[in-house]
Tab-separated table of C-alpha atoms in Angstrom:
chain	number	residue	atom	x	y	z
A	243	UNK	CA	31.312	113.651	8.046
A	244	UNK	CA	32.691	110.117	8.424
A	245	UNK	CA	34.140	108.306	5.439
A	246	UNK	CA	35.944	105.006	4.815
A	247	UNK	CA	39.392	105.431	3.263
A	248	UNK	CA	42.647	103.615	2.589
A	249	UNK	CA	45.928	105.423	3.193
A	250	UNK	CA	48.217	102.403	3.481
A	251	UNK	CA	47.567	99.239	1.500
A	252	UNK	CA	47.042	95.931	3.255
A	253	UNK	CA	44.446	93.655	4.798
A	254	UNK	CA	41.155	94.666	6.421
A	255	UNK	CA	43.152	96.317	9.216
A	256	UNK	CA	44.279	98.944	6.665
A	257	UNK	CA	40.751	100.328	6.403
A	258	UNK	CA	40.064	103.561	8.253
A	259	UNK	CA	36.929	105.530	9.047
A	260	UNK	CA	37.952	109.164	9.342
A	261	UNK	CA	36.366	112.575	9.833
A	262	UNK	CA	36.531	114.709	6.691
A	263	UNK	CA	34.867	117.883	5.487
A	264	UNK	CA	31.515	117.298	3.826
A	265	UNK	CA	31.984	118.174	0.136
A	266	UNK	CA	29.946	120.892	-1.556
A	267	UNK	CA	28.052	120.308	-4.778
A	268	UNK	CA	29.561	122.047	-7.802
A	269	UNK	CA	28.176	122.419	-11.287
A	270	UNK	CA	26.458	119.235	-12.435
A	271	UNK	CA	27.000	117.563	-9.064
A	272	UNK	CA	24.645	116.100	-6.466
A	273	UNK	CA	25.427	115.617	-2.783
A	274	UNK	CA	23.769	112.412	-1.563
A	275	UNK	CA	23.100	111.520	2.057
A	276	UNK	CA	24.005	107.845	2.087
A	277	UNK	CA	21.468	105.288	3.314
A	278	UNK	CA	23.568	102.307	2.243
A	279	UNK	CA	26.683	101.495	0.228
A	280	UNK	CA	27.511	97.946	-0.797
A	281	UNK	CA	30.892	96.243	-0.427
A	282	UNK	CA	32.343	94.687	-3.585
A	283	UNK	CA	35.573	93.032	-4.690
A	284	UNK	CA	36.529	96.339	-6.303
A	285	UNK	CA	36.955	97.641	-2.745
A	286	UNK	CA	39.361	94.808	-1.994
A	287	UNK	CA	41.404	95.806	-5.045
A	288	UNK	CA	41.602	99.364	-3.721
A	289	UNK	CA	42.487	98.219	-0.206
A	290	UNK	CA	45.273	95.947	-1.421
A	291	UNK	CA	46.644	98.504	-3.873
A	292	UNK	CA	46.205	96.249	-6.898
A	293	UNK	CA	44.975	99.130	-9.046
A	294	UNK	CA	48.188	101.015	-8.384
A	295	UNK	CA	50.360	97.927	-8.782
A	296	UNK	CA	49.008	97.205	-12.256
A	297	UNK	CA	48.936	100.827	-13.389
A	298	UNK	CA	45.162	101.270	-13.463
A	299	UNK	CA	45.300	104.345	-11.203
A	300	UNK	CA	47.982	106.768	-10.089
A	301	UNK	CA	49.559	106.723	-6.639
A	302	UNK	CA	47.905	109.111	-4.193
A	303	UNK	CA	47.832	109.624	-0.435
A	304	UNK	CA	44.246	108.518	0.073
A	305	UNK	CA	41.644	106.427	-1.715
A	306	UNK	CA	37.939	106.399	-0.997
A	307	UNK	CA	35.936	103.173	-1.045
A	308	UNK	CA	32.641	102.233	-2.598
A	309	UNK	CA	31.005	102.184	-6.034
A	310	UNK	CA	27.329	101.615	-5.160
A	311	UNK	CA	25.054	103.911	-3.175
A	312	UNK	CA	21.441	104.601	-2.396
A	313	UNK	CA	20.210	107.575	-0.410
A	314	UNK	CA	18.549	110.974	-0.581
A	315	UNK	CA	19.618	114.190	-2.259
A	316	UNK	CA	21.081	116.612	0.300
A	317	UNK	CA	22.158	119.395	-2.081
A	318	UNK	CA	22.401	120.083	-5.807
A	319	UNK	CA	24.885	122.091	-7.795
A	320	UNK	CA	24.356	124.608	-10.558
A	321	UNK	CA	22.858	123.138	-13.702
A	322	UNK	CA	21.235	120.107	-12.035
A	323	UNK	CA	17.601	120.035	-13.087
A	324	UNK	CA	16.478	116.419	-12.789
A	325	UNK	CA	16.888	116.136	-9.008
A	326	UNK	CA	15.757	118.153	-6.010
A	327	UNK	CA	16.686	118.094	-2.336
A	328	UNK	CA	14.931	115.175	-0.674
A	329	UNK	CA	14.692	112.990	-3.775
A	330	UNK	CA	15.486	109.306	-3.291
A	331	UNK	CA	18.272	108.153	-5.605
A	332	UNK	CA	20.481	105.192	-6.455
A	333	UNK	CA	23.910	105.567	-8.021
A	334	UNK	CA	27.172	103.982	-9.122
A	335	UNK	CA	30.609	105.398	-9.766
A	336	UNK	CA	33.339	103.516	-11.592
A	337	UNK	CA	36.403	105.484	-10.492
A	338	UNK	CA	38.697	103.639	-8.089
A	339	UNK	CA	41.013	106.591	-7.514
A	340	UNK	CA	38.673	109.064	-5.830
A	341	UNK	CA	39.737	110.436	-2.453
A	342	UNK	CA	36.220	109.769	-1.153
A	343	UNK	CA	33.827	107.065	-2.330
A	344	UNK	CA	30.264	106.038	-1.562
A	345	UNK	CA	31.131	104.391	1.754
A	346	UNK	CA	30.634	107.558	3.773
A	347	UNK	CA	27.883	109.606	5.371
A	348	UNK	CA	27.660	111.752	2.230
A	349	UNK	CA	28.969	111.274	-1.303
A	350	UNK	CA	29.335	113.757	-4.140
A	351	UNK	CA	28.393	112.351	-7.558
A	352	UNK	CA	27.762	113.719	-11.017
A	353	UNK	CA	24.095	113.927	-11.919
A	354	UNK	CA	24.629	111.350	-14.695
A	355	UNK	CA	25.919	108.823	-12.122
A	356	UNK	CA	22.501	108.732	-10.451
A	357	UNK	CA	19.012	107.434	-11.155
A	358	UNK	CA	15.675	107.842	-9.358
A	359	UNK	CA	14.919	105.263	-6.685
A	360	UNK	CA	11.525	103.599	-7.200
A	361	UNK	CA	8.860	104.511	-4.688
A	362	UNK	CA	8.448	101.929	-1.962
A	363	UNK	CA	11.892	100.349	-2.294
A	364	UNK	CA	14.100	100.071	0.777
A	365	UNK	CA	17.168	102.238	0.134
A	366	UNK	CA	19.497	99.931	2.070
A	367	UNK	CA	18.346	97.017	-0.077
A	368	UNK	CA	18.616	99.134	-3.228
A	369	UNK	CA	22.281	99.819	-2.448
A	370	UNK	CA	22.984	96.234	-3.575
A	371	UNK	CA	21.737	96.840	-7.113
A	372	UNK	CA	23.980	99.113	-9.138
A	373	UNK	CA	27.358	97.590	-9.931
A	374	UNK	CA	26.219	93.968	-10.176
A	375	UNK	CA	23.028	94.559	-12.159
A	376	UNK	CA	24.721	97.061	-14.475
A	377	UNK	CA	27.547	94.592	-15.133
A	378	UNK	CA	25.074	91.813	-15.894
A	379	UNK	CA	23.036	93.960	-18.279
A	380	UNK	CA	26.116	95.268	-20.087
A	381	UNK	CA	27.448	91.713	-20.431
A	382	UNK	CA	24.173	90.599	-22.017
A	383	UNK	CA	24.359	93.530	-24.433
A	384	UNK	CA	27.918	92.498	-25.340
A	385	UNK	CA	26.747	88.965	-26.202
A	386	UNK	CA	23.880	90.292	-28.332
A	387	UNK	CA	21.930	87.020	-28.247
A	388	UNK	CA	18.481	86.657	-29.781
A	389	UNK	CA	15.383	85.439	-27.907
A	390	UNK	CA	15.371	81.671	-27.647
A	391	UNK	CA	19.139	81.279	-27.885
A	392	UNK	CA	21.144	79.411	-25.254
A	393	UNK	CA	23.263	81.198	-22.639
A	394	UNK	CA	25.650	79.571	-20.155
A	395	UNK	CA	26.305	81.522	-16.960
A	396	UNK	CA	29.202	80.367	-14.774
A	397	UNK	CA	29.187	81.466	-11.144
A	398	UNK	CA	25.436	81.813	-11.511
A	399	UNK	CA	24.753	82.102	-7.773
A	400	UNK	CA	27.027	85.137	-7.402
A	401	UNK	CA	25.700	88.692	-7.211
A	402	UNK	CA	26.328	89.327	-10.909
A	403	UNK	CA	25.287	85.796	-11.826
A	404	UNK	CA	21.832	85.990	-10.269
A	405	UNK	CA	21.096	89.329	-11.920
A	406	UNK	CA	22.278	87.839	-15.210
A	407	UNK	CA	19.765	85.006	-14.857
A	408	UNK	CA	16.887	87.364	-14.100
A	409	UNK	CA	17.778	89.754	-16.918
A	410	UNK	CA	18.283	86.870	-19.354
A	411	UNK	CA	14.778	85.647	-18.546
A	412	UNK	CA	13.435	89.132	-19.371
A	413	UNK	CA	15.215	88.834	-22.753
A	414	UNK	CA	13.618	85.400	-23.355
A	415	UNK	CA	16.967	83.606	-23.383
A	416	UNK	CA	17.310	79.942	-22.438
A	417	UNK	CA	19.870	79.568	-19.665
A	418	UNK	CA	22.221	76.883	-18.416
A	419	UNK	CA	23.468	77.852	-14.953
A	420	UNK	CA	26.635	76.568	-13.319
A	421	UNK	CA	26.851	76.900	-9.529
A	422	UNK	CA	27.366	74.884	-6.371
A	423	UNK	CA	25.103	71.881	-5.907
A	424	UNK	CA	23.338	73.569	-3.004
A	425	UNK	CA	22.375	76.535	-5.183
A	426	UNK	CA	20.340	74.672	-7.796
A	427	UNK	CA	16.967	75.763	-6.414
A	428	UNK	CA	18.150	79.377	-6.115
A	429	UNK	CA	19.390	79.661	-9.695
A	430	UNK	CA	16.405	77.850	-11.169
A	431	UNK	CA	14.098	80.273	-9.362
A	432	UNK	CA	16.114	83.166	-10.827
A	433	UNK	CA	15.587	81.904	-14.360
A	434	UNK	CA	17.855	78.948	-15.173
A	435	UNK	CA	16.282	76.231	-17.313
A	436	UNK	CA	19.163	73.774	-16.972
A	437	UNK	CA	21.713	73.314	-14.184
A	438	UNK	CA	25.313	72.088	-13.966
A	439	UNK	CA	27.012	71.619	-10.620
A	440	UNK	CA	30.473	73.160	-10.355
A	441	UNK	CA	31.653	69.747	-9.151
A	442	UNK	CA	30.961	68.381	-12.654
A	443	UNK	CA	33.181	68.654	-15.732
A	444	UNK	CA	31.511	71.704	-17.259
A	445	UNK	CA	32.108	71.445	-21.002
A	446	UNK	CA	31.062	67.822	-21.662
A	447	UNK	CA	28.001	68.194	-19.448
A	448	UNK	CA	26.901	71.382	-21.234
A	449	UNK	CA	27.496	69.818	-24.663
A	450	UNK	CA	25.349	66.865	-23.623
A	451	UNK	CA	22.564	69.218	-22.500
A	452	UNK	CA	22.827	71.546	-25.508
A	453	UNK	CA	24.229	69.576	-28.480
A	454	UNK	CA	26.551	71.704	-30.570
A	455	UNK	CA	27.122	74.145	-27.721
A	456	UNK	CA	25.514	77.235	-26.264
A	457	UNK	CA	25.266	80.456	-28.232
A	458	UNK	CA	27.008	82.511	-25.575
A	459	UNK	CA	28.747	82.421	-22.193
A	460	UNK	CA	28.924	84.990	-19.412
A	461	UNK	CA	31.854	83.846	-17.304
A	462	UNK	CA	31.342	85.183	-13.785
A	463	UNK	CA	33.360	82.358	-12.194
A	464	UNK	CA	36.590	82.983	-14.129
A	465	UNK	CA	36.454	79.577	-15.811
A	466	UNK	CA	38.064	81.076	-18.942
A	467	UNK	CA	39.188	78.261	-21.286
A	468	UNK	CA	37.346	75.812	-19.048
A	469	UNK	CA	34.061	77.289	-20.248
A	470	UNK	CA	34.912	78.569	-23.736
A	471	UNK	CA	34.686	75.157	-25.398
A	472	UNK	CA	31.024	74.972	-24.415
A	473	UNK	CA	30.296	77.709	-26.986
A	474	UNK	CA	29.221	76.729	-30.489
A	475	UNK	CA	31.248	77.713	-33.517
A	476	UNK	CA	30.535	81.387	-34.211
A	477	UNK	CA	29.137	82.067	-30.729
A	478	UNK	CA	30.256	84.626	-28.169
A	479	UNK	CA	32.044	84.647	-24.800
A	480	UNK	CA	32.161	87.444	-22.224
A	481	UNK	CA	34.581	87.417	-19.295
A	482	UNK	CA	33.832	89.597	-16.290
A	483	UNK	CA	37.361	89.170	-14.922
A	484	UNK	CA	39.491	90.064	-17.930
A	485	UNK	CA	40.342	86.435	-18.674
A	486	UNK	CA	38.694	85.712	-22.027
A	487	UNK	CA	40.749	83.022	-23.831
A	488	UNK	CA	42.413	83.590	-27.168
A	489	UNK	CA	40.011	83.469	-30.098
A	490	UNK	CA	38.958	80.013	-31.277
A	491	UNK	CA	36.450	78.627	-33.790
A	492	UNK	CA	35.272	82.154	-34.632
A	493	UNK	CA	33.972	82.593	-31.083
A	494	UNK	CA	33.823	86.318	-30.351
A	495	UNK	CA	35.787	86.918	-27.128
A	496	UNK	CA	35.128	89.982	-24.948
A	497	UNK	CA	36.705	91.196	-21.715
A	498	UNK	CA	33.995	93.369	-20.202
A	499	UNK	CA	34.850	96.504	-18.249
A	500	UNK	CA	31.613	97.747	-16.718
A	501	UNK	CA	30.951	101.474	-16.740
A	502	UNK	CA	28.573	103.883	-15.070
A	503	UNK	CA	25.329	104.307	-16.999
A	504	UNK	CA	22.635	106.338	-15.264
A	505	UNK	CA	20.016	105.684	-17.934
A	506	UNK	CA	20.566	101.939	-17.684
A	507	UNK	CA	20.557	102.130	-13.891
A	508	UNK	CA	17.179	103.880	-13.988
A	509	UNK	CA	15.774	100.972	-16.008
A	510	UNK	CA	17.267	98.395	-13.645
A	511	UNK	CA	16.015	100.240	-10.568
A	512	UNK	CA	12.530	100.321	-12.096
A	513	UNK	CA	12.766	96.556	-12.638
A	514	UNK	CA	13.677	96.167	-8.957
A	515	UNK	CA	10.759	98.380	-7.975
A	516	UNK	CA	8.317	96.083	-9.761
A	517	UNK	CA	9.932	92.864	-8.523
A	518	UNK	CA	11.463	91.839	-11.865
A	519	UNK	CA	14.898	92.055	-10.231
A	520	UNK	CA	15.487	90.744	-6.725
A	521	UNK	CA	17.359	92.906	-4.235
A	522	UNK	CA	19.525	90.586	-2.158
A	523	UNK	CA	21.321	91.826	0.960
A	524	UNK	CA	22.903	89.118	3.068
A	525	UNK	CA	24.082	91.343	5.924
A	526	UNK	CA	24.453	94.981	6.922
A	527	UNK	CA	27.279	96.542	8.923
A	528	UNK	CA	27.713	99.963	10.517
A	529	UNK	CA	30.287	102.008	8.621
A	530	UNK	CA	32.722	101.650	11.523
A	531	UNK	CA	32.677	97.872	11.071
A	532	UNK	CA	33.939	97.998	7.483
A	533	UNK	CA	36.879	95.710	8.346
A	534	UNK	CA	34.441	93.024	9.501
A	535	UNK	CA	32.519	93.408	6.249
A	536	UNK	CA	35.733	92.802	4.263
A	537	UNK	CA	36.463	89.702	6.328
A	538	UNK	CA	32.947	88.411	5.656
A	539	UNK	CA	33.440	89.048	1.938
A	540	UNK	CA	36.707	87.083	2.012
A	541	UNK	CA	34.985	84.098	3.643
A	542	UNK	CA	32.765	83.778	0.554
A	543	UNK	CA	29.539	81.844	0.196
A	544	UNK	CA	27.407	84.992	0.221
A	545	UNK	CA	24.059	84.943	-1.528
A	546	UNK	CA	23.521	88.681	-1.427
A	547	UNK	CA	25.534	91.856	-0.968
A	548	UNK	CA	27.107	93.217	2.170
A	549	UNK	CA	25.940	96.775	2.782
A	550	UNK	CA	27.487	99.441	4.976
A	551	UNK	CA	25.057	101.753	6.776
A	552	UNK	CA	26.494	105.077	8.018
């Protein structure tokens, strides 16, 4: 089978698509025939070797790429009872040190890394769901806001940001969204009640809109201290990029590290199947054009995921 790997760190030119042996499903494992695998900034970290540089993973000769996947079950290992060959599935895997990832013709995952794909959903579109929607839902859990409370989302037009807006609406939260001026209509449609352009001075504008401050912040734009002062005394702040400021005014600060959660993913996939979550794919690339996908990711301005199709 073909698989995308990194053997020497560097720019997009370091990415390789190589022929490898198709893995066999062992106990508790599921072999998935990949329909689509999204490209995320985690893949850039792998490609550039940042995970090794900062001690997050050990040095090895080869790293696979890809956390998200959607496809069909090709084989099951001993002990797998919830899936059968031919089932449509969606999955995520959090490990950035695997020799083979989801960006391949086939991927081997644990059964708990998968969830059923809703009937009628396009698997290529569904490949954009897992990492971003899971991160958004886990961040909202970390804030633990009550219905009717105010949430500020920075970077609200990003992949995680838009899912955060839609999931916050399902939790009956009131949302202030910060994004580029051209994204106001997009974020309001996703669930934002109030809008702040990223060209504005965030904190004073938010405090004018919500006197006393919001109850919580999900910082998808890495604003850090530039957003923390918009939180009321005793509120909560969640950073998605490990940059939560030092504690202040009894604001609970959290650096979120997302993790695989098949049960949660099943819920989110069901939401997507009923239209409560919007599957956004901005462009697809053949697996062999993975370098072009990384260049497109670096250019920014995407309003949807890039998905590789084997």
